XYZ file of C-alpha atoms in Angstrom:
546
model
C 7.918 63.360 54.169
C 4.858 64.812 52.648
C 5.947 68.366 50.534
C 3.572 71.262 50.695
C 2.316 72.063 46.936
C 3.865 76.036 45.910
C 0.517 77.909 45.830
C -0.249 80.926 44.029
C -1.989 84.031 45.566
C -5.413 84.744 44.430
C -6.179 86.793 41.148
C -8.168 89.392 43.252
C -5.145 89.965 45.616
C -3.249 91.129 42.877
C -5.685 93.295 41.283
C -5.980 94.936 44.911
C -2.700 95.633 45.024
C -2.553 97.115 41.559
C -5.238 99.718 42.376
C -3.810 99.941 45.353
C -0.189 101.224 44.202
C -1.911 103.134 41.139
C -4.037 105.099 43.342
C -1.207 106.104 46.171
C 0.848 106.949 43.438
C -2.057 109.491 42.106
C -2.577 110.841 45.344
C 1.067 112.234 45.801
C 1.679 113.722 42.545
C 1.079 117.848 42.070
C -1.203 118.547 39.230
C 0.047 121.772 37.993
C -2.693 123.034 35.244
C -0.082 123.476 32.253
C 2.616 120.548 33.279
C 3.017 118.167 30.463
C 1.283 114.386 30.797
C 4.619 112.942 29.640
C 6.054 114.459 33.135
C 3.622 112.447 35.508
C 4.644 108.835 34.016
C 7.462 108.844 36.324
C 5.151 108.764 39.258
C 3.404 105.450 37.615
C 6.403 103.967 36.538
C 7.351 102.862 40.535
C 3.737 102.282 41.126
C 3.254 99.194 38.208
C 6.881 98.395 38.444
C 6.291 96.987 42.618
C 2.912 95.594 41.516
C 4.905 93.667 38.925
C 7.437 92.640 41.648
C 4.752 91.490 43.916
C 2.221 89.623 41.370
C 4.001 89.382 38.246
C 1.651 89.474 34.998
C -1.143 89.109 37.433
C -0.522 92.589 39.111
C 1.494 94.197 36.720
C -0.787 94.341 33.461
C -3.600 95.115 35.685
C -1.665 98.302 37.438
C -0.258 99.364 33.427
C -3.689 99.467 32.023
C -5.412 101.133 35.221
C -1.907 104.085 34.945
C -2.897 104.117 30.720
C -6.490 105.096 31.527
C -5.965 107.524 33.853
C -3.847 109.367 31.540
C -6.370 109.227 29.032
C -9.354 109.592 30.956
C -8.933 111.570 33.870
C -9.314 115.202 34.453
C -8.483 116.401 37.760
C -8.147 119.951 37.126
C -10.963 120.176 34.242
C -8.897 118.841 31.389
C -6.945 115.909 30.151
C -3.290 114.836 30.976
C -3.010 114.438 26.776
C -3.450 117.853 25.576
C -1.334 117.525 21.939
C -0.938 114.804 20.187
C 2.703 114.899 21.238
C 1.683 112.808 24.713
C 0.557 109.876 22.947
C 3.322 108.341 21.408
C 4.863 108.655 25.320
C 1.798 106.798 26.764
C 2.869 103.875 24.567
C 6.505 104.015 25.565
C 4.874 103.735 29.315
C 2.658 101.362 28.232
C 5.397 98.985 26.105
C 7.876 99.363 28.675
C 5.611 98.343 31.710
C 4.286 95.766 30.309
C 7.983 94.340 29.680
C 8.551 95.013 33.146
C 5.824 92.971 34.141
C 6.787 90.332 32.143
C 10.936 90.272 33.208
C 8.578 90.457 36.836
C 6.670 87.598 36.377
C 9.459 85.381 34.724
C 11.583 86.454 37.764
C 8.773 85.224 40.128
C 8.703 82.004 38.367
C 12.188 81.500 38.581
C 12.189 81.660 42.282
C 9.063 79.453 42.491
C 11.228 76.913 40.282
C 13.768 76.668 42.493
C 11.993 76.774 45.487
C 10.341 73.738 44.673
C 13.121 72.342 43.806
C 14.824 72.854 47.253
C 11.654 71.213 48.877
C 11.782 68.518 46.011
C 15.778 67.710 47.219
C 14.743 68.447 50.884
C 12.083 65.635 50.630
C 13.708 63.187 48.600
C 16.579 63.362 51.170
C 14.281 63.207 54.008
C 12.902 60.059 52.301
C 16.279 58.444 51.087
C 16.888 59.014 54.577
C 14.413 57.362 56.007
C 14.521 54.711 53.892
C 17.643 53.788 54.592
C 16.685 54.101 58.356
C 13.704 51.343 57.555
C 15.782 49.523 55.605
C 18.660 49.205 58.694
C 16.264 48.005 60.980
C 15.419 45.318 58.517
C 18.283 43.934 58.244
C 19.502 44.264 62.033
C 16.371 42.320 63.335
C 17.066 39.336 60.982
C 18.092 36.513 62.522
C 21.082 36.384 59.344
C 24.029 37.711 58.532
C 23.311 40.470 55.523
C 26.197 42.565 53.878
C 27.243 43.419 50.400
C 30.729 43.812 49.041
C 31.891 45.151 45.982
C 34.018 43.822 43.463
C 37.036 44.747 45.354
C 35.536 42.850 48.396
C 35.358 46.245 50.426
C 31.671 46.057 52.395
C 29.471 48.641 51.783
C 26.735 47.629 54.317
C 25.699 45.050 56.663
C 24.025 44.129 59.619
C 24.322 43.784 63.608
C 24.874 39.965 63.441
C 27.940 41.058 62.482
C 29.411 41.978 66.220
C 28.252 38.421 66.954
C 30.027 36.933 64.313
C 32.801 38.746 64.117
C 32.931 40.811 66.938
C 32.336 43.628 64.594
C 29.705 46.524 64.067
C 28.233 47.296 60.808
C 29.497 50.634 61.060
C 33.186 49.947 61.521
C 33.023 47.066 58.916
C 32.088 49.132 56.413
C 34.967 49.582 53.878
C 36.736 47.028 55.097
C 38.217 44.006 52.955
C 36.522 40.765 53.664
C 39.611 39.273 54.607
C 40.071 41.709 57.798
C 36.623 41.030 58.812
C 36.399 37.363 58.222
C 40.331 36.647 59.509
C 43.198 34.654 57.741
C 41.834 31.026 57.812
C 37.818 31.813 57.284
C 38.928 33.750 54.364
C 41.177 30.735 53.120
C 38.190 28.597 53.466
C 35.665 30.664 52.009
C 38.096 32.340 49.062
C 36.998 29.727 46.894
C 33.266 30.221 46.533
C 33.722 33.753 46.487
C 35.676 33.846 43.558
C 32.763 31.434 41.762
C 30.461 34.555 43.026
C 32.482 37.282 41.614
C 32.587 35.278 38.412
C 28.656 35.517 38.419
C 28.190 31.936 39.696
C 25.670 32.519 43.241
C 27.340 29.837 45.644
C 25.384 28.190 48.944
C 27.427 26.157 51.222
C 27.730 24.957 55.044
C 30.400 26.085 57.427
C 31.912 25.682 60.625
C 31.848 29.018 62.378
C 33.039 29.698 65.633
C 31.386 32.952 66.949
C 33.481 35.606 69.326
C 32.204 34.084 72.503
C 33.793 31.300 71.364
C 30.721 29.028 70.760
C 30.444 26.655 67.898
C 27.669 27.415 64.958
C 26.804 25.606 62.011
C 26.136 28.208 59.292
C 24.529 28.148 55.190
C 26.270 31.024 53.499
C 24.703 32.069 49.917
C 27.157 34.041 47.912
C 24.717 35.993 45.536
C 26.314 38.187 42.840
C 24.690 41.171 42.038
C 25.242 41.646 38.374
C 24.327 44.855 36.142
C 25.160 45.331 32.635
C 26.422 41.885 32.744
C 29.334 42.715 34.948
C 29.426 41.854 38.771
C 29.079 44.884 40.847
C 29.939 43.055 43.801
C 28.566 40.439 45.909
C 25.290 39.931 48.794
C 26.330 37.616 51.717
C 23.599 35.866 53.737
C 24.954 33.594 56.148
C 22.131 31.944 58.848
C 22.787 29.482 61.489
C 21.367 26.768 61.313
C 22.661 25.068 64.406
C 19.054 24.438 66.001
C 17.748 23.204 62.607
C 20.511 20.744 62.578
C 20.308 19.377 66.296
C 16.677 19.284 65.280
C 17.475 16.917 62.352
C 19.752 14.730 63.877
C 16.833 14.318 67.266
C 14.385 14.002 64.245
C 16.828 11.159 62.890
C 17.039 9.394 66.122
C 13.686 9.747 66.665
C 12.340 7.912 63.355
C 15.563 5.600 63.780
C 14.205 4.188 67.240
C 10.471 4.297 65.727
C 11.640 1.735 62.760
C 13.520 -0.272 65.349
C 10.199 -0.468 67.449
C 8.149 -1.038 64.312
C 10.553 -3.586 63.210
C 11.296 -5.551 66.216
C 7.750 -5.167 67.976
C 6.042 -8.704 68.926
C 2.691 -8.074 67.079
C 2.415 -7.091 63.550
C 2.088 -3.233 62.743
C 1.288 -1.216 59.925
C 1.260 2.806 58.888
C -1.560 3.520 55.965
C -2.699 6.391 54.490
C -5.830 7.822 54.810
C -7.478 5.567 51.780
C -6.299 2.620 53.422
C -2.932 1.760 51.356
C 0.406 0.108 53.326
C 3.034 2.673 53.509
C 5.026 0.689 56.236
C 4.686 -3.066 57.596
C 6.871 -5.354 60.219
C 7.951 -8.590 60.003
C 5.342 -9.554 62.568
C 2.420 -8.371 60.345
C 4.152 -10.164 57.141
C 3.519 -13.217 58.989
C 0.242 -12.960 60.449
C -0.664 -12.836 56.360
C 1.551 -14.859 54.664
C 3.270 -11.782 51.985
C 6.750 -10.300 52.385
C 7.030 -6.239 52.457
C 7.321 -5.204 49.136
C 4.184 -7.160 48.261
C 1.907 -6.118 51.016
C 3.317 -2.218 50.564
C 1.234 -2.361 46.907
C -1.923 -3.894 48.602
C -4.496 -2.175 50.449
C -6.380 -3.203 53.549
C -9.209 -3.892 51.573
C -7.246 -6.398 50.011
C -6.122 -8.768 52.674
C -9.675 -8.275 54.881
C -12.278 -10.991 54.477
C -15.444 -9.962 52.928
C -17.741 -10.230 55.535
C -15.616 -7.830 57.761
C -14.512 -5.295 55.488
C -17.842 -2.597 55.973
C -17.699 -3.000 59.787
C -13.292 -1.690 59.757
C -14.221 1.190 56.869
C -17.221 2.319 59.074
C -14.881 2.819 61.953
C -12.109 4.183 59.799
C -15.033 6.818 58.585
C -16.092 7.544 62.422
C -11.965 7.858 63.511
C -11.872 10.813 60.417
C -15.107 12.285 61.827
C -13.583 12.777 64.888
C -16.625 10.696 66.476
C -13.740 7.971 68.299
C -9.971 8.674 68.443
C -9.303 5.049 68.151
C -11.368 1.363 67.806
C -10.632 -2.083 68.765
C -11.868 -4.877 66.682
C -11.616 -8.823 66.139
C -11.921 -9.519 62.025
C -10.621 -11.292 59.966
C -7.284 -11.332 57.321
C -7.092 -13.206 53.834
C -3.309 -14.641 53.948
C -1.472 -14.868 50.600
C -2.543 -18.554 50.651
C -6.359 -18.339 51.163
C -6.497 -19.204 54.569
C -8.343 -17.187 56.678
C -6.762 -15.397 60.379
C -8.583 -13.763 63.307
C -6.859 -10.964 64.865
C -7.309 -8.284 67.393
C -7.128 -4.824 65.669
C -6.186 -1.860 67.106
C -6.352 1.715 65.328
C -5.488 5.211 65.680
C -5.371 8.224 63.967
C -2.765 10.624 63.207
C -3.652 14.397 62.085
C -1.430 16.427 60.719
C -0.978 20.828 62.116
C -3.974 21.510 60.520
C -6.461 18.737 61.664
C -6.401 16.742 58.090
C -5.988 12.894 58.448
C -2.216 12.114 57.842
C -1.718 8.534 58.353
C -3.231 5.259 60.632
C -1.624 2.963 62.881
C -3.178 -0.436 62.962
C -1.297 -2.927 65.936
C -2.511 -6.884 64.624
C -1.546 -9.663 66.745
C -2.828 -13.218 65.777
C -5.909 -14.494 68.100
C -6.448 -17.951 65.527
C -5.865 -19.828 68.396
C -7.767 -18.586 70.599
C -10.791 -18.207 68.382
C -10.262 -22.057 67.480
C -10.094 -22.405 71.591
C -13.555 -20.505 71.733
C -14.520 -22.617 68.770
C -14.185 -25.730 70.678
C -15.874 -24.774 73.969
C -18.505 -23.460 72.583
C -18.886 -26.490 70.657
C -18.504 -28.884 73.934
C -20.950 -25.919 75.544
C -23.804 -27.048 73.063
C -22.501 -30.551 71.651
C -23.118 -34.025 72.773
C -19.261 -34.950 72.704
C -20.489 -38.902 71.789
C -22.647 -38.219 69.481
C -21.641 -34.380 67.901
C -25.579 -33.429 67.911
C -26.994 -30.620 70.133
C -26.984 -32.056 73.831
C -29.768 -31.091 76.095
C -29.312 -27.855 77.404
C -28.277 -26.392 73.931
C -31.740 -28.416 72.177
C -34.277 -26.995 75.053
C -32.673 -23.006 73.890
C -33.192 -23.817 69.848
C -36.283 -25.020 71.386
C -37.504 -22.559 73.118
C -36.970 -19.642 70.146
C -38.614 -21.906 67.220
C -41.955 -22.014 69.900
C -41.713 -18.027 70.363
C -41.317 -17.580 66.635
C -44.434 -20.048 65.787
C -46.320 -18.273 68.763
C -45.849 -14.736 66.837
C -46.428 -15.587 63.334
C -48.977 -19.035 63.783
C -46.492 -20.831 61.932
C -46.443 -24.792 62.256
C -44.037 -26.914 64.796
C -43.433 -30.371 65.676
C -41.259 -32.160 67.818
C -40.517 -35.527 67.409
C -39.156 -37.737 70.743
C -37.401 -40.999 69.630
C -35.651 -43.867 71.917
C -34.099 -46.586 70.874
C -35.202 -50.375 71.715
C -33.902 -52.564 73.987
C -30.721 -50.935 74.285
C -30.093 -51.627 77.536
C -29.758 -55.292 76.245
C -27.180 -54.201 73.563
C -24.901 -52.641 76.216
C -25.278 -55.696 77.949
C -24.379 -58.400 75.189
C -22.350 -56.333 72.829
C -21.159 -53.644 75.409
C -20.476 -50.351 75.594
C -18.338 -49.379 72.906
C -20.996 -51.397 71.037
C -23.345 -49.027 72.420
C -21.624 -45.835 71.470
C -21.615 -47.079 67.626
C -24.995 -47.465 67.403
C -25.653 -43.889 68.891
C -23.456 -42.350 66.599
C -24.779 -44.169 63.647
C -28.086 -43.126 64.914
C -26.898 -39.501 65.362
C -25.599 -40.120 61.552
C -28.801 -41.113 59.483
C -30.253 -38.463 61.497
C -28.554 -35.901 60.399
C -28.401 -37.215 56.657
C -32.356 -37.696 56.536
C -33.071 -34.522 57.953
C -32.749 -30.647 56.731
C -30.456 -28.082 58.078
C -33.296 -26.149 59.592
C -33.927 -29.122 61.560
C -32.679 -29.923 65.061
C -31.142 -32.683 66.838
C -30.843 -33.262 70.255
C -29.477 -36.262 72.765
C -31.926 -35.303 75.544
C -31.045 -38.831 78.263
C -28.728 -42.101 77.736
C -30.456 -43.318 74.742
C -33.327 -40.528 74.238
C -33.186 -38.370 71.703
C -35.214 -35.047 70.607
C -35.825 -33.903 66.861
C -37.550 -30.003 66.536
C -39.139 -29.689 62.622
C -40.161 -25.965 62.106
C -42.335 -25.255 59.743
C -43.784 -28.823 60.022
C -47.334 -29.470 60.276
C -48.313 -32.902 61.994
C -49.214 -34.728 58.869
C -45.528 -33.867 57.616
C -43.636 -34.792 60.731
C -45.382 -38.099 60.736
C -44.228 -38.844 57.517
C -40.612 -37.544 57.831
C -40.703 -39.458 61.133
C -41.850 -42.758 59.351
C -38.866 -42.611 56.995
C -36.682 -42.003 59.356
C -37.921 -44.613 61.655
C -37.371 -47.120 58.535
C -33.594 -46.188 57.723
C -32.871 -46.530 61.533
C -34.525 -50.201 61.130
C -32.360 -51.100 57.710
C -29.094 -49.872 59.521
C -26.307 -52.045 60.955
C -23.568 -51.866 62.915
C -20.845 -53.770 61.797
C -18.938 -55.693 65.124
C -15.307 -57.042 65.578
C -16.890 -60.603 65.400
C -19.871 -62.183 64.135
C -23.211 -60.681 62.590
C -23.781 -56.930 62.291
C -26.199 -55.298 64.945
C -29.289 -54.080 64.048
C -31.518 -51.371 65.900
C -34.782 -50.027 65.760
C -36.034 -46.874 67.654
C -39.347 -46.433 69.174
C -40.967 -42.287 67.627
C -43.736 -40.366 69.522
C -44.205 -37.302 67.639
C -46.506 -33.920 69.175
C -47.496 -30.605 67.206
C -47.813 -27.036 68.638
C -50.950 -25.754 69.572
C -52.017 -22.766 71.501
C -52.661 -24.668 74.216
C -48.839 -24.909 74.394
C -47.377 -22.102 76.735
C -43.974 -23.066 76.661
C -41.693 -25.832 75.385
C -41.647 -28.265 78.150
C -45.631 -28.704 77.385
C -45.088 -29.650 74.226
C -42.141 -31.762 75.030
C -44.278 -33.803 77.405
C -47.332 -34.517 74.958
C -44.202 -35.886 72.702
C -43.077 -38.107 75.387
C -46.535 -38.998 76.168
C -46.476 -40.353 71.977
C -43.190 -42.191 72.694
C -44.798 -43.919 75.591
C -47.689 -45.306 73.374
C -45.625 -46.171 71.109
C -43.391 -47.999 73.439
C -46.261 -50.081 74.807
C -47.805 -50.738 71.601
C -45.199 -53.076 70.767
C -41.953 -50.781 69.634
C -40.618 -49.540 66.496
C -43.248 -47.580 65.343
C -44.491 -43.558 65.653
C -47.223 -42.178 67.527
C -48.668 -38.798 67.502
C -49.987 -36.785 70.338
């Protein structure tokens, strides 16, 4: 409650009412020409003594000294009320005594004021205590909790409406009951103990059992809380909450994680939780294996740590999109470092988890093993573009390297040669040594090959005994003389057999150059067949060029 301020009344309202009374008491009084001045200062004296009641000081010294002048000063029937100098000595009696009266006036107005501000002073503080306590109540009765206090003799003093569901009790007819009416014979028994450690000062928080008057089953967490003063306990503040929900919660939340673990544990393919930077918090079995380390070694790695080089920038950059919120999840194939060096492909899948407020919590990465099946891809791939005799390009693979060395030496005029070599007479070896004969000398063929020429180089079986050689970056001058070489270890080789001599070979070379007149590969392909031809007819084992 806001109290109205005691206000004072204005200065000139209690000069007005000074000359006010002064002058109606002049008006009534008889002016006799010899009558004595000291006989009209009973007519004042009523006059200044009700200006004093009304104003105090602030009408009563005004109304004294406006009676005093009059006296002195004026003459209503042509001369002065002090004729001797008798009168004077009574117009300071008048004057002493009201001015006394308007001081016993204006302490007597103060006096009133005083406690009149003190009744509105107790009237608000009560309205306020009052309401107080009314905010306070509703407080306490729309808290999901039990609140009360007790006193040191366990009589409650206050509390709140969970009380009538608890104990089938209001707050109003607990109050100054013991705690051992409201909380019953065996409650009490139970709780007696921690209320004892309270009253000794000790606060006390503790789980119960409560069954509530509808009969229903609560878990509870009572705090005991003394409330000490001077050292000395007062009494005691109960808060009791149930925490039934929070519990069933808990135990669903146990479960919950329990059948996660299980999952994590017992799932076919390995799986891993990391943090945001990218360290194991938890790992299978079935990830353990995929890399070769137990748990507690792999828990102080990283991913970084187990991820081959070459594949660790393209999993960060997606780890860096999945935070941006650009993807919710990726799918890769990379590649782990197990705890023995070896390399293993795997299929990665991973997600991201966010926490309430949209911050990255924690990834989920699902591995399973696809080493197999890369090796599987390996190998057809490898049949796909390998002669399976030999292990050099076969045809279809050559004519594609082919084809992109003549597009790259069309764009930047960069020299090319292709070299087309068959072997001599080998129809005759099949025939006398046979075929498995045969098969040794292509491989060995296939093998100085490959140890004569660079790795930028390519080797081809094009037909039975044909095969095709691309030099990039090879002017014709060059290839003859890498040709020539080559041409010459092919003639020093043998082949050892099961009986007799070793077999020799030699290899017939025609050799052609890119020019512009070469549109695509099979023109240039053709001029070095043309080469072979010559060479062929000139009498074998030797190159031609185009």
């Amino acid at each position: 409650m806001k109290m109205e301020p005691l206000r004072n009344r204005p200065i000139w309202l209690n000069y007005a009412v000074a000359i006010v009374l002064i002058a109606v008491a002049s008006a009534i009084q008889i002016w006799p020409q010899q009558l004595p001045a000291r006989l009209f200062y009973p007519m004042f004296y009523p006059a200044v003594v009700l200006a004093a009641l009304y104003g105090g000081l602030a009408a009563g010294l005004p109304a004294t000294l406006l009676a005093c002048l009059l006296l002195i000063f004026w003459h209503p029937s042509g001369q002065s009320f002090m004729q001797d100098g008798a009168d004077w000595p009574g117009l300071l009696i008048f004057a002493i005594t009201c001015t006394v009266i308007s001081f016993i006036s204006e302490a007597m107005r103060r006096s009133r004021q005083r406690e009149a501000r003190g009744r509105q002073l107790a009237d608000a503080s009560s309205q306020a205590l009052r309401q107080s306590e009314h905010r306070m109540q509703l407080v306490l009765d729309n808290m999901p909790a039990l609140v009360a206090y007790w006193n040191s003799d366990l009589r409650n003093e206050f509390g709140n409406k969970i009380s009538e569901k608890w104990f089938g009790i209001s707050p109003e007819n607990m109050r100054g009951r013991h705690m051992r009416e409201v909380l019953g014979e065996k409650l009490y028994a139970l709780s007696e103990p921690y209320i004892q450690q309270a009253l000794q000062g000790k606060p006390q928080t503790f789980e119960r059992a409560i069954k509530d008057v509808a009969g229903v089953d609560h878990n509870t967490e009572a705090s005991y809380i003394p409330n000490i003063v001077g050292g000395k306990v007062q009494g005691i503040f109960v808060f009791v909450t149930d925490i039934t929900q929070r519990r069933k919660m808990e135990q669903e939340l146990r479960v919950s994680e329990e059948r996660f673990r299980s999952a994590l544990e017992n799932a076919p393919i390995g799986m891993a939780l990391l943090s945001p930077d990218g360290k194991f918090m938890k790992v299978n079995r079935a990830l353990c294996d995929i890399v070769g380390y137990e748990p507690d070694e792999l828990l102080k790695l990283s991913i970084a740590a187990i991820t081959h080089p070459d594949d660790i920038e393209q999993d960060l950059d997606f780890i860096r999109r999945m935070e941006a919120g650009e993807v919710s999840l990726y799918e890769i194939e990379k590649r782990y470092i197990r705890k023995d060096g070896q390399s293993v492909w795997v299929q990665l899948a991973s997600s991201l988890v966010r926490d309430e407020s949209g911050a990255p919590m924690l990834i989920i990465k699902q591995v399973q093993n696809i080493t197999k099946r890369k090796e599987l891809e390996q190998q057809l791939e490898a049949q796909a573009h390998t002669d399976y005799l030999t292990g050099v390009a076969n045809r279809g693979y050559f004519l594609e390297l082919a084809e992109q060395e003549l597009i790259r030496a069309q764009r930047y005029g960069s020299p090319l040669s292709i070299a087309m070599l068959d072997l001599d007479h080998f129809k005759v070896v099949n025939d006398t040594y046979g075929h498995q004969a045969g098969d040794k000398v292509l491989q060995e063929l296939s093998r100085i090959c490959c140890q004569m020429l660079r790795e930028v180089d390519v080797i081809g079986r094009v037909g039975g005994e044909e095969f095709a050689i691309l030099l990039p970056e090879t002017s014709s001058d060059k290839a003859l003389d890498v040709v020539e070489r080559l041409r010459e270890a092919i003639a020093a080789a043998e082949v050892p057999l099961a009986h007799g001599l070793p077999l020799h070979f030699t290899a017939s070379i025609g050799i052609a150059s890119f020019t512009a007149a070469d549109a695509n590969i099979d023109m240039l392909l053709h001029r070095a067949d043309q080469a072979l031809y010559q060479a062929k007819r000139t009498g074998r084992n030797r190159t031609c060029v185009a």
